[in-house]
Every structure is written in structure tokens, then in C-alpha cells.
Amino acid sequence: MCGIVGYVGSRPALPILVEGLRRLEYRGYDSAGVALVDETGVSVTKTAGRFHVLEQLLDANAAHTHGIGHTRWATHGAPTNINAHPHTDCSGRIAVIHNGIIENDRALRTYLEQQGVSFRSETDTEVLAQLIGKFYEGDLEQAVRRALRDVSGTYGIAVVCSDEPDVIVAARKGSPLIIGVGKGEHILASDAAAILAHTTQVVYVDDGEMAHITPDTLRLTTLDAIPVPQKVEEVEWSLEQIELAGYEHFMLKEIFEQPDALENCLRGRIDLRAGTVHLGGLEERSRELIRTKRIILTACGTAWHAALVGEYLFEELVRVPTETEYASEFRYRNPIIDDGTVVIAVSQSGETTDTQAALREAKQRGALVLGVVNVVGSTIARETDIGVYLHVGPEIGVASTKAFTGQVAVLALIACYLGRRKHMSPAAATQFITALSKIPEQMRGLLNVAAEAKEVAEKYVERNNWLYLGRGYDYPVALEGALKLKEISYIHAEGLPAAEMKHGPIALITEGMPVVCIATAGSQYEKILSNVSEVRSRGGSIVAIATEGDDKIGLLADHVLYVPDTLESLQPLLTVIPLQLIAYHAAVLRGCNVDKPRNLAKSVTVE
Ligand code: M6R
């Protein structure tokens, strides 16, 4: 995902743009640039590479009070100096930064070339800049509006023009934009992280809207120029939450934040005495929810793994048929949505393109759509009918950790909320939420497993293939453990339902191959022990995640990392922690960039 920052006010713009872009670094990028504007012209500095490369090129004394900055994640054209944003039109007066993809850029490019425009870059963004330039007749807002009529695709854009040196025009379709409201200044960004140092008062730009921004005024309209009332909202995150606070990496910080994050997530939502769950975000449509005949959970990546835990929870507690679908598959396969189907979109960022598209498809087909989202005000949060926020705080590390446990906890709350209203007895609900309320404290103790997780990582870090096995509730955790390891340490890892191993993957097991077996106490314990024996007899090295007090597993496993006992259905909240730590230490030992793994961005806002 690319990052956008813009500033209009009375302070020097450059330090604000630089700081904002640095805060967006966690989203990953391969080039960056800024455009500073005054009545004498637009001055663009841009380069391929990491942010410090750009910083060295910038004139720290620039006094401009107006500018835009961008971090690019290449889609159209390689990450080169020329292809970096901002892009200007032929006149050099207009500069554009853009997140998203212009789908008809080929046709527009050909058309503009026929009109005599010669292009410098291979990007779709330059096409947009040239198109705006072509329509510019002294009113930037009009020119942008006119240009966007010819454009198909997705965009979050910020446009400046030296003829209107105190104006930024922004527009949004499929790519988030937020405007921070300060005293005599506005800060535009694609992510609240770039704004928090200056203000927590924000206006969210919705899809299909444009913003005309000056230091003292902000005007929102639809793309068709119909005025839109604006609402100033408070961002609940603080600056401290997006800083490292002494940790070496955000991923480690976020792993260790999980007990507090989960407490925030549960706060005010459970009533132990009454055995009930309160979820204000569901009340409005609770009758429809309770009558649901089928639940579909849709998500991508780690959120999909959390959704799979949700599937098991819903079937056990709500007793309603539930399926988990990859959002990317769901959106294109003509899904069957019957009357009474509820679709739950699970997403940390609330901006993942496939998940957004899946929920739109579900909505169009008449489903009641529920969001389980972390980022307040994000697209998915705004487009779902009802929802429950995670409240686990900002997640900066690309590898999702506290969002996973937050997602599982919220799905557990929703399952209990519905189960209790259908057939769960007060005693069963009380038992469930009592166990859930103990998880944060259990996590605090469990984090001491970090040293053992590091030892495991040290022992096997040179092995290039790992397997992760689990059954029942432990199966989604096996998938998540394997994903964590591969995405940050680049070690190949596969997660499997343990019994599937004998249908093929067992052929992979050779002497010393690390096989992480999640073998917690519960209904499938004896079964997983058999799988552990199968691995052992083929020479695999077993790293077991087992329940405290288990005195059998040590006889079979090479290493045992113990987790506290809880209900079987809540074990994923605990078993995932040693796996996050193993992945983290493996990545550090391999010298990988833990928080910004190669080829990955924090939110995937392209298909
Ligand atoms: O923001 P989302 O939860 O919608 O993101 C979905 C996935 O892209 C995300 O979980 C991804 O798999 C993580 N980086 C994995 O750690």
C-alpha cells in the first residue's frame, strides 16, 4: 500500500510531510517523493529506495507552507526515480500523488499522446496528472472533478497547483483518506498514523467524495459536486501507541501488548454475573442476527485464520452452519446468499481490497453484513451494516499478531452473544466468558515462554522447511504459525490439519525436519499424540505446544513449550503466542527486516 500526506497551513510543510511519511513507512514502499508549492511553482523531489535516501535530497530550509508527499509501492512501472510520485502535468504547475490503480490508463495514455502529451514515466498516476492538466482552466477542483469522470479504477489522490498555492484537492474511490483538522491548518493522509502528532480531530473522506482543502476551510462534495456534510471525529489512538517504546521491533512490542490489548477488547463487553455479552454495535440488528440460518466469514491471510477459529466457535456455541471463505474467492464465485445469511468480514485494517469487495458482493445479494475490524472509521467499518471493533490499538508490524488474538476474542464474544440468545444456558455462558476474561492474565504469564521460543528458533533456524500440525481449534493456529514464520523469516513452512499429513505431506519428513505440533489438552489430544508419534518415527524433530501439566508429551517431543489451561475453544488465544515468538526470533536470527518483510505491505489495497 502506498502512503499519502499533504499539508496546508502556516507552518513549514516539509518537516510535517517528512514526519508523516516516516510514520507511514511501516506500510512498506519502494520509492518516495514530495512536492512543495508556492506561487512561483511546484518543486518536486523524488527517488527510488528507502526514505532516508529521499531525506538526503530534501532542502531542509524550504519555507513552503503547502505540499504533498508520497511513499510508493510499485504497481504500474518499476520502482525508479522517474516513476516515483509526485507526477506533474506538462506545464509543471500541477502535481499529483495517488494510491490505487487506474484501470483504463492505457486508453487514456494513448488519447493524451494523440493530443500531443509526451509522458516521462510508465505510471498510471502521470496519466492522471496530464489529464487534470488538460482540463485545468483556473479551477483545480473543477479540473480534478472533470478528469475523474474519465477514469475507471481505484484512487486516493492529492493534487496541488502553483496557481492556487494554498489549496489541496483530494478525492477517494477505494483508497482511504483522512483529513486532520488543526488550528489554521489541515493535514491530509491515507492513515491516521501520519496525523496523530498534530491532531486527533479528523474528518473521514468517504468513497466517491472529493475534498477542497485550504488552511482555514474544508469542503466535501460528491464527485458530482453535491455538498456532503462533514463530521469531525476523534481518533482513539495516541502517538505513544505508534512508537517503539524501547522495543527493537513493532512486532515484538505488539506480541507483548497482547494481554493489555485483549483487556481493552473485552472491557465493558462481558457481564460475568449475568452470563451475558454486551455488543452495542450489534444491537440494532440483533433480531435478524439471532434468526440467521447461515453464517459466512470472509477475510484474507491472518484474519482468515482468525475467521476459521470463528467458524468452529459459531458452530459450537451458536449451532448455526458456518463457513469461512477467502474473500478473494468469495467475490468472484457467484456465492449463494439465502434469506437469513449473515456475512462477517474480518479485517485488521478495514481496507483490504478483496475483503471489501467480498462484503460489497454479499451486501448486494441481500446479506446482513457484519464487520470485525480494528481501524475505526476504515472502509469496511463504514460499509458494514453492523460491527464490533477490536480495540487492540494500532498494529504497525506487517506481521499481524495482536490483531489475530483480538479477532479471535471478538468472534468468541459474538458467538457467545448469539449462543446465549438462542440456546446457551446462563451457566454455560458464564463458564465461557469467565474463561475468556482470564485469558489476558494467562497471556502475561505465558509471555515468559519467549526465551524457550528463542532457543527453538536458534536450534532450527538453518532448516528451510517446517511443518505445523494441529487438530480442531489448534488447526487454524497451525496455519497461522506457518504463515508467521514464512512471511518474516522467509523459511518455507506449511500448516496442516494433523490427520491430513498421512495423505501426502508425510513424504516430506526427513531426519531433523522441524515439525511444530500443537497438542493441547482436549477432545483431540490422543489423536494428535498419534500424529506426533508418526512424525517421530520418521525422524522429524518435534516442537510441541502443550498444556501445562501434560506429562506425556515430553516423552515424544524434542521441545515442549507449555501454555496455560483454558477451554478448548479459547486455546488459540494462547497457543498462537509461542508460535509468534518462534517466528519473530527466527527472523531476527536470519537478519530479516522483521517489521517490513520483503514484498509485503501492511494492508493489501490492490487485487
Ligand atoms: O488488514 P487485514 O486484516 O484485512 O489484512 C489481511 C491480511 O493481509 C493480513 O492478515 C496478512 O495476512 C498479515 N500481514 C499476516 O501477518
mmCIF file of N, CA and C in Angstrom, residues 472-525:
data_model
loop_
_atom_site.group_PDB
_atom_site.id
_atom_site.type_symbol
_atom_site.label_atom_id
_atom_site.label_comp_id
_atom_site.label_asym_id
_atom_site.label_seq_id
_atom_site.Cartn_x
_atom_site.Cartn_y
_atom_site.Cartn_z
ATOM 1 N N GLY A 472 -8.676 -29.674 15.215
ATOM 2 C CA GLY A 472 -9.732 -28.886 15.849
ATOM 3 C C GLY A 472 -9.329 -27.422 15.949
ATOM 4 N N TYR A 473 -9.530 -26.839 17.117
ATOM 5 C CA TYR A 473 -9.194 -25.428 17.298
ATOM 6 C C TYR A 473 -7.706 -25.148 17.096
ATOM 7 N N ASP A 474 -6.893 -26.174 17.208
ATOM 8 C CA ASP A 474 -5.454 -25.961 17.020
ATOM 9 C C ASP A 474 -5.059 -25.906 15.542
ATOM 10 N N TYR A 475 -5.972 -26.335 14.665
ATOM 11 C CA TYR A 475 -5.621 -26.347 13.239
ATOM 12 C C TYR A 475 -5.438 -24.930 12.667
ATOM 13 N N PRO A 476 -6.401 -24.004 12.888
ATOM 14 C CA PRO A 476 -6.143 -22.646 12.378
ATOM 15 C C PRO A 476 -4.860 -22.039 12.956
ATOM 16 N N VAL A 477 -4.516 -22.428 14.170
ATOM 17 C CA VAL A 477 -3.293 -21.884 14.784
ATOM 18 C C VAL A 477 -2.059 -22.446 14.064
ATOM 19 N N ALA A 478 -2.149 -23.709 13.624
ATOM 20 C CA ALA A 478 -1.040 -24.281 12.850
ATOM 21 C C ALA A 478 -0.849 -23.474 11.564
ATOM 22 N N LEU A 479 -1.965 -23.120 10.919
ATOM 23 C CA LEU A 479 -1.864 -22.314 9.694
ATOM 24 C C LEU A 479 -1.228 -20.960 9.999
ATOM 25 N N GLU A 480 -1.650 -20.380 11.100
ATOM 26 C CA GLU A 480 -1.155 -19.046 11.464
ATOM 27 C C GLU A 480 0.328 -19.093 11.835
ATOM 28 N N GLY A 481 0.732 -20.149 12.560
ATOM 29 C CA GLY A 481 2.149 -20.290 12.930
ATOM 30 C C GLY A 481 3.023 -20.394 11.688
ATOM 31 N N ALA A 482 2.551 -21.171 10.700
ATOM 32 C CA ALA A 482 3.331 -21.341 9.465
ATOM 33 C C ALA A 482 3.397 -20.030 8.691
ATOM 34 N N LEU A 483 2.277 -19.312 8.638
ATOM 35 C CA LEU A 483 2.278 -18.022 7.921
ATOM 36 C C LEU A 483 3.241 -17.033 8.573
ATOM 37 N N LYS A 484 3.219 -16.991 9.925
ATOM 38 C CA LYS A 484 4.112 -16.054 10.621
ATOM 39 C C LYS A 484 5.554 -16.352 10.254
ATOM 40 N N LEU A 485 5.916 -17.658 10.313
ATOM 41 C CA LEU A 485 7.316 -18.000 10.056
ATOM 42 C C LEU A 485 7.713 -17.612 8.637
ATOM 43 N N LYS A 486 6.865 -17.985 7.653
ATOM 44 C CA LYS A 486 7.307 -17.733 6.277
ATOM 45 C C LYS A 486 7.325 -16.252 5.935
ATOM 46 N N GLU A 487 6.349 -15.483 6.418
ATOM 47 C CA GLU A 487 6.283 -14.099 5.942
ATOM 48 C C GLU A 487 7.408 -13.222 6.487
ATOM 49 N N ILE A 488 7.945 -13.566 7.662
ATOM 50 C CA ILE A 488 9.001 -12.665 8.162
ATOM 51 C C ILE A 488 10.400 -13.269 8.123
ATOM 52 N N SER A 489 10.506 -14.628 8.113
ATOM 53 C CA SER A 489 11.863 -15.199 8.104
ATOM 54 C C SER A 489 12.210 -15.808 6.747
ATOM 55 N N TYR A 490 11.206 -15.901 5.856
ATOM 56 C CA TYR A 490 11.350 -16.469 4.514
ATOM 57 C C TYR A 490 11.716 -17.958 4.539
ATOM 58 N N ILE A 491 11.439 -18.600 5.674
ATOM 59 C CA ILE A 491 11.596 -20.060 5.748
ATOM 60 C C ILE A 491 10.297 -20.660 5.219
ATOM 61 N N HIS A 492 10.403 -21.675 4.380
ATOM 62 C CA HIS A 492 9.173 -22.288 3.888
ATOM 63 C C HIS A 492 8.504 -23.093 5.005
ATOM 64 N N ALA A 493 7.235 -22.848 5.201
ATOM 65 C CA ALA A 493 6.509 -23.555 6.256
ATOM 66 C C ALA A 493 5.098 -23.835 5.778
ATOM 67 N N GLU A 494 4.577 -24.977 6.218
ATOM 68 C CA GLU A 494 3.232 -25.363 5.804
ATOM 69 C C GLU A 494 2.438 -25.740 7.045
ATOM 70 N N GLY A 495 1.219 -25.258 7.136
ATOM 71 C CA GLY A 495 0.341 -25.635 8.242
ATOM 72 C C GLY A 495 -0.697 -26.611 7.746
ATOM 73 N N LEU A 496 -0.998 -27.616 8.560
ATOM 74 C CA LEU A 496 -1.912 -28.683 8.107
ATOM 75 C C LEU A 496 -2.811 -29.135 9.244
ATOM 76 N N PRO A 497 -4.025 -29.633 8.888
ATOM 77 C CA PRO A 497 -4.755 -30.397 9.899
ATOM 78 C C PRO A 497 -3.949 -31.688 10.103
ATOM 79 N N ALA A 498 -3.620 -32.018 11.317
ATOM 80 C CA ALA A 498 -2.613 -33.072 11.559
ATOM 81 C C ALA A 498 -2.933 -34.380 10.833
ATOM 82 N N ALA A 499 -4.221 -34.736 10.746
ATOM 83 C CA ALA A 499 -4.560 -36.018 10.138
ATOM 84 C C ALA A 499 -4.328 -36.029 8.635
ATOM 85 N N GLU A 500 -4.277 -34.859 8.028
ATOM 86 C CA GLU A 500 -4.041 -34.772 6.579
ATOM 87 C C GLU A 500 -2.608 -35.142 6.209
ATOM 88 N N MET A 501 -1.738 -35.109 7.212
ATOM 89 C CA MET A 501 -0.324 -35.351 6.944
ATOM 90 C C MET A 501 -0.116 -36.680 6.214
ATOM 91 N N LYS A 502 -0.863 -37.703 6.660
ATOM 92 C CA LYS A 502 -0.627 -39.030 6.082
ATOM 93 C C LYS A 502 -1.176 -39.144 4.660
ATOM 94 N N HIS A 503 -1.879 -38.118 4.187
ATOM 95 C CA HIS A 503 -2.407 -38.157 2.818
ATOM 96 C C HIS A 503 -1.449 -37.499 1.835
ATOM 97 N N GLY A 504 -0.233 -37.346 2.192
ATOM 98 C CA GLY A 504 0.731 -36.761 1.252
ATOM 99 C C GLY A 504 1.928 -36.106 1.918
ATOM 100 N N PRO A 505 1.688 -35.061 2.714
ATOM 101 C CA PRO A 505 2.835 -34.289 3.220
ATOM 102 C C PRO A 505 3.811 -35.100 4.073
ATOM 103 N N ILE A 506 3.388 -36.240 4.586
ATOM 104 C CA ILE A 506 4.302 -37.048 5.413
ATOM 105 C C ILE A 506 5.557 -37.424 4.610
ATOM 106 N N ALA A 507 5.417 -37.432 3.285
ATOM 107 C CA ALA A 507 6.566 -37.761 2.434
ATOM 108 C C ALA A 507 7.694 -36.737 2.598
ATOM 109 N N LEU A 508 7.349 -35.566 3.073
ATOM 110 C CA LEU A 508 8.358 -34.504 3.223
ATOM 111 C C LEU A 508 9.267 -34.724 4.427
ATOM 112 N N ILE A 509 8.790 -35.526 5.390
ATOM 113 C CA ILE A 509 9.516 -35.575 6.667
ATOM 114 C C ILE A 509 10.826 -36.346 6.522
ATOM 115 N N THR A 510 11.883 -35.652 6.857
ATOM 116 C CA THR A 510 13.212 -36.267 6.823
ATOM 117 C C THR A 510 13.840 -36.051 8.200
ATOM 118 N N GLU A 511 14.992 -36.674 8.409
ATOM 119 C CA GLU A 511 15.695 -36.587 9.682
ATOM 120 C C GLU A 511 15.879 -35.116 10.101
ATOM 121 N N GLY A 512 15.378 -34.787 11.250
ATOM 122 C CA GLY A 512 15.637 -33.462 11.811
ATOM 123 C C GLY A 512 14.731 -32.351 11.311
ATOM 124 N N MET A 513 13.751 -32.687 10.441
ATOM 125 C CA MET A 513 12.860 -31.616 9.957
ATOM 126 C C MET A 513 12.005 -31.097 11.118
ATOM 127 N N PRO A 514 12.009 -29.778 11.341
ATOM 128 C CA PRO A 514 11.199 -29.272 12.457
ATOM 129 C C PRO A 514 9.699 -29.387 12.169
ATOM 130 N N VAL A 515 8.986 -30.036 13.082
ATOM 131 C CA VAL A 515 7.533 -30.178 12.955
ATOM 132 C C VAL A 515 6.931 -29.648 14.253
ATOM 133 N N VAL A 516 6.218 -28.537 14.120
ATOM 134 C CA VAL A 516 5.617 -27.910 15.299
ATOM 135 C C VAL A 516 4.220 -28.511 15.464
ATOM 136 N N CYS A 517 4.013 -29.203 16.582
ATOM 137 C CA CYS A 517 2.722 -29.866 16.802
ATOM 138 C C CYS A 517 2.000 -29.173 17.944
ATOM 139 N N ILE A 518 0.803 -28.672 17.649
ATOM 140 C CA ILE A 518 0.029 -28.024 18.706
ATOM 141 C C ILE A 518 -0.832 -29.136 19.298
ATOM 142 N N ALA A 519 -0.499 -29.505 20.522
ATOM 143 C CA ALA A 519 -1.063 -30.729 21.114
ATOM 144 C C ALA A 519 -1.632 -30.402 22.487
ATOM 145 N N THR A 520 -2.653 -29.535 22.483
ATOM 146 C CA THR A 520 -3.204 -29.109 23.769
ATOM 147 C C THR A 520 -4.191 -30.136 24.314
ATOM 148 N N ALA A 521 -4.435 -30.041 25.619
ATOM 149 C CA ALA A 521 -5.394 -30.943 26.257
ATOM 150 C C ALA A 521 -6.777 -30.689 25.665
ATOM 151 N N GLY A 522 -7.537 -31.754 25.468
ATOM 152 C CA GLY A 522 -8.887 -31.563 24.927
ATOM 153 C C GLY A 522 -9.318 -32.788 24.167
ATOM 154 N N SER A 523 -10.413 -32.621 23.406
ATOM 155 C CA SER A 523 -11.052 -33.770 22.772
ATOM 156 C C SER A 523 -10.154 -34.488 21.771
ATOM 157 N N GLN A 524 -9.154 -33.817 21.227
ATOM 158 C CA GLN A 524 -8.360 -34.436 20.159
ATOM 159 C C GLN A 524 -6.946 -34.776 20.628
ATOM 160 N N TYR A 525 -6.743 -34.703 21.921
ATOM 161 C CA TYR A 525 -5.377 -34.857 22.420
ATOM 162 C C TYR A 525 -4.762 -36.206 22.032
#
